mmCIF file of C-alpha atoms and ligand atoms in Angstrom:
data_model
loop_
_atom_site.group_PDB
_atom_site.id
_atom_site.type_symbol
_atom_site.label_atom_id
_atom_site.label_comp_id
_atom_site.label_asym_id
_atom_site.label_seq_id
_atom_site.Cartn_x
_atom_site.Cartn_y
_atom_site.Cartn_z
ATOM 1 C CA MET A 159 63.617 105.047 2.831
ATOM 2 C CA SER A 160 63.188 103.791 6.338
ATOM 3 C CA ASP A 161 65.473 105.051 9.079
ATOM 4 C CA ASP A 162 65.018 101.800 10.981
ATOM 5 C CA THR A 163 68.464 100.615 12.011
ATOM 6 C CA SER A 164 67.409 97.748 14.246
ATOM 7 C CA ILE A 165 69.511 94.605 14.002
ATOM 8 C CA HIS A 166 67.954 91.181 13.639
ATOM 9 C CA ALA A 167 69.714 87.862 13.909
ATOM 10 C CA GLY A 168 69.090 84.743 11.912
ATOM 11 C CA SER A 169 70.461 81.293 11.302
ATOM 12 C CA CYS A 170 69.966 78.106 9.374
ATOM 13 C CA ARG A 171 68.293 75.069 10.955
ATOM 14 C CA CYS A 172 71.503 73.837 12.617
ATOM 15 C CA GLY A 173 72.741 77.296 13.568
ATOM 16 C CA GLN A 174 76.192 76.951 11.990
ATOM 17 C CA VAL A 175 75.506 79.740 9.493
ATOM 18 C CA GLN A 176 74.452 82.943 11.212
ATOM 19 C CA LEU A 177 72.980 86.095 9.757
ATOM 20 C CA LYS A 178 72.782 89.635 10.962
ATOM 21 C CA VAL A 179 70.510 92.040 9.074
ATOM 22 C CA ARG A 180 70.140 95.777 9.637
ATOM 23 C CA GLY A 181 66.977 97.781 9.206
ATOM 24 C CA LYS A 182 63.755 97.115 7.381
ATOM 25 C CA PRO A 183 63.998 95.059 4.186
ATOM 26 C CA LEU A 184 63.518 96.771 0.820
ATOM 27 C CA MET A 185 60.736 94.304 0.025
ATOM 28 C CA THR A 186 59.173 91.122 1.344
ATOM 29 C CA MET A 187 57.934 88.449 -1.015
ATOM 30 C CA ALA A 188 56.285 85.080 -1.287
ATOM 31 C CA CYS A 189 57.063 83.081 -4.410
ATOM 32 C CA HIS A 190 54.670 80.334 -5.453
ATOM 33 C CA CYS A 191 56.755 78.970 -8.348
ATOM 34 C CA THR A 192 57.181 75.207 -8.506
ATOM 35 C CA GLY A 193 60.959 75.651 -8.076
ATOM 36 C CA CYS A 194 60.399 77.382 -4.733
ATOM 37 C CA GLN A 195 57.852 74.732 -3.790
ATOM 38 C CA LYS A 196 60.464 72.036 -4.334
ATOM 39 C CA MET A 197 63.320 73.897 -2.639
ATOM 40 C CA THR A 198 61.277 74.776 0.429
ATOM 41 C CA ALA A 199 59.334 71.502 0.562
ATOM 42 C CA SER A 200 56.383 73.811 1.090
ATOM 43 C CA ALA A 201 53.720 75.830 -0.702
ATOM 44 C CA PHE A 202 55.846 78.950 -1.297
ATOM 45 C CA SER A 203 59.137 80.577 -0.373
ATOM 46 C CA LEU A 204 59.282 83.672 1.834
ATOM 47 C CA SER A 205 61.982 86.245 1.349
ATOM 48 C CA ALA A 206 63.178 89.634 2.494
ATOM 49 C CA LEU A 207 65.273 91.693 0.098
ATOM 50 C CA TYR A 208 68.101 93.746 1.645
ATOM 51 C CA PRO A 209 70.917 95.919 0.336
ATOM 52 C CA LEU A 210 74.070 93.785 0.376
ATOM 53 C CA ASP A 211 75.724 96.000 2.971
ATOM 54 C CA ALA A 212 72.833 95.493 5.409
ATOM 55 C CA VAL A 213 73.498 91.760 5.711
ATOM 56 C CA GLU A 214 76.366 89.915 7.403
ATOM 57 C CA VAL A 215 76.885 86.180 7.031
ATOM 58 C CA HIS A 216 78.982 84.408 9.673
ATOM 59 C CA GLY A 217 79.968 80.859 10.501
ATOM 60 C CA LEU A 218 80.228 78.091 7.922
ATOM 61 C CA GLU A 219 80.715 79.114 4.288
ATOM 62 C CA PRO A 220 77.382 78.626 2.444
ATOM 63 C CA VAL A 221 77.357 76.305 -0.577
ATOM 64 C CA ILE A 222 75.496 76.741 -3.859
ATOM 65 C CA GLY A 223 72.430 74.574 -4.389
ATOM 66 C CA GLY A 224 69.205 74.955 -6.311
ATOM 67 C CA MET A 225 69.652 76.223 -9.852
ATOM 68 C CA HIS A 226 73.481 76.334 -10.095
ATOM 69 C CA GLY A 227 72.982 79.038 -12.731
ATOM 70 C CA ASP A 228 72.549 82.812 -12.831
ATOM 71 C CA LEU A 229 70.783 82.661 -9.499
ATOM 72 C CA HIS A 230 73.026 81.617 -6.643
ATOM 73 C CA HIS A 231 70.920 79.788 -4.117
ATOM 74 C CA ASN A 232 73.039 79.625 -0.943
ATOM 75 C CA PHE A 233 72.604 76.770 1.513
ATOM 76 C CA CYS A 234 74.143 75.783 4.830
ATOM 77 C CA PRO A 235 76.772 73.097 4.023
ATOM 78 C CA HIS A 236 75.719 71.063 7.062
ATOM 79 C CA CYS A 237 71.907 71.193 7.467
ATOM 80 C CA LEU A 238 71.271 72.285 3.853
ATOM 81 C CA SER A 239 68.808 75.012 4.783
ATOM 82 C CA TRP A 240 68.237 77.465 1.939
ATOM 83 C CA ILE A 241 69.482 80.713 3.508
ATOM 84 C CA PHE A 242 69.708 83.412 0.838
ATOM 85 C CA THR A 243 69.835 84.033 -2.895
ATOM 86 C CA ARG A 244 72.096 86.311 -4.881
ATOM 87 C CA GLY A 245 72.481 86.845 -8.582
ATOM 88 C CA LYS A 246 72.653 89.400 -11.352
ATOM 89 C CA MET A 247 68.896 90.062 -11.229
ATOM 90 C CA PHE A 248 69.290 91.174 -7.584
ATOM 91 C CA GLY A 249 72.150 93.589 -8.364
ATOM 92 C CA PRO A 250 73.648 94.978 -5.118
ATOM 93 C CA MET A 251 70.931 93.236 -3.113
ATOM 94 C CA ILE A 252 70.559 89.941 -1.339
ATOM 95 C CA ASN A 253 67.341 87.995 -0.952
ATOM 96 C CA VAL A 254 67.308 86.446 2.520
ATOM 97 C CA ARG A 255 64.851 83.636 3.301
ATOM 98 C CA ALA A 256 62.586 85.397 5.780
ATOM 99 C CA THR A 257 62.106 82.299 7.929
ATOM 100 C CA MET A 258 65.823 82.301 8.844
ATOM 101 C CA LEU A 259 65.342 85.586 10.734
ATOM 102 C CA ASP A 260 64.232 85.955 14.340
ATOM 103 C CA ASN A 261 61.605 88.525 13.284
ATOM 104 C CA ALA A 262 60.072 86.402 10.506
ATOM 105 C CA ALA A 263 56.629 87.017 12.027
ATOM 106 C CA GLU A 264 56.960 90.720 11.122
ATOM 107 C CA LEU A 265 58.029 89.974 7.552
ATOM 108 C CA ALA A 266 54.653 89.174 6.009
ATOM 109 C CA PRO A 267 54.988 89.121 2.219
ATOM 110 C CA PHE A 268 54.144 92.480 0.615
ATOM 111 C CA ILE A 269 54.055 90.974 -2.863
ATOM 112 C CA GLU A 270 53.512 87.436 -4.093
ATOM 113 C CA THR A 271 54.810 86.113 -7.393
ATOM 114 C CA CYS A 272 54.140 83.239 -9.815
ATOM 115 C CA THR A 273 50.546 82.749 -8.680
ATOM 116 C CA ASP A 274 50.033 80.920 -12.035
ATOM 117 C CA GLU A 275 51.889 78.022 -10.419
ATOM 118 C CA LYS A 276 50.484 78.253 -6.914
ATOM 119 C CA LEU A 277 48.846 75.406 -5.084
ATOM 120 C CA PRO A 278 45.113 76.085 -5.165
ATOM 121 C CA TRP A 279 44.775 76.292 -1.363
ATOM 122 C CA ALA A 280 47.880 78.403 -0.722
ATOM 123 C CA THR A 281 47.080 81.973 0.282
ATOM 124 C CA THR A 282 49.195 84.822 1.662
ATOM 125 C CA PRO A 283 48.353 88.322 2.949
ATOM 126 C CA ALA A 284 50.364 89.931 0.113
ATOM 127 C CA VAL A 285 49.108 93.347 -0.964
ATOM 128 C CA HIS A 286 50.100 92.798 -4.613
ATOM 129 C CA SER A 287 49.823 89.548 -6.562
ATOM 130 C CA TYR A 288 51.568 88.766 -9.828
ATOM 131 C CA ASN A 289 50.862 85.737 -11.971
ATOM 132 C CA LYS A 290 54.565 85.767 -12.947
ATOM 133 C CA PHE A 291 57.032 88.415 -11.683
ATOM 134 C CA PRO A 292 56.407 92.166 -11.541
ATOM 135 C CA PRO A 293 58.152 94.017 -14.367
ATOM 136 C CA MET A 294 61.569 95.345 -13.260
ATOM 137 C CA GLU A 295 60.294 98.922 -13.765
ATOM 138 C CA ALA A 296 57.625 98.312 -11.116
ATOM 139 C CA PHE A 297 60.134 97.500 -8.391
ATOM 140 C CA ALA A 298 61.156 101.046 -7.483
ATOM 141 C CA GLN A 299 57.526 102.004 -6.926
ATOM 142 C CA LEU A 300 56.811 98.798 -4.979
ATOM 143 C CA MET A 301 59.820 99.375 -2.716
ATOM 144 C CA GLN A 302 58.673 102.921 -2.036
ATOM 145 C CA GLU A 303 55.201 101.674 -1.180
ATOM 146 C CA TYR A 304 56.598 98.977 1.082
ATOM 147 C CA ALA A 305 58.875 101.488 2.845
ATOM 148 C CA MET A 306 55.795 103.588 3.672
ATOM 149 C CA ALA A 307 53.752 100.618 4.950
ATOM 150 C CA ASP A 308 53.879 100.042 8.720
ATOM 151 C CA ALA A 309 54.364 96.288 8.598
HETATM 152 ZN ZN1 ZN B 290 72.902 74.716 9.070
HETATM 153 ZN ZN1 ZN B 291 59.998 80.965 -6.806
#
């Protein structure tokens, strides 16, 4: 585990939901699935996975958008930016949209997922690519590898 305790700030497009994250994320990801393409209006979503207790959300209360199912896609109620995702599959973790954070440039995706669905010209610098999602068992190893990487 990283002993990085630096604090980074973040916000939605309008700034009325603010984030504060502590330390290095557990993992950074790009997801190429068509759902992420639609929700981001772009080629892929970028995210940074944090332990729940490393993230503070302030300001307006986020609203649920996206799937309205097991995954809770949280949006700013005013500007409707997609800010973070929670859900059973994330356990005690929260998946923050990397582009909300002031250090997004440092959060290059370490893995990319759902490349089966990716736009043919979309590329990322991810070290590991998965045509769907990595198996849950692979995550511990991936997080360890990411923790050791300098990026
Ligand atoms: Zn907003
Ligand atoms: Zn996706």
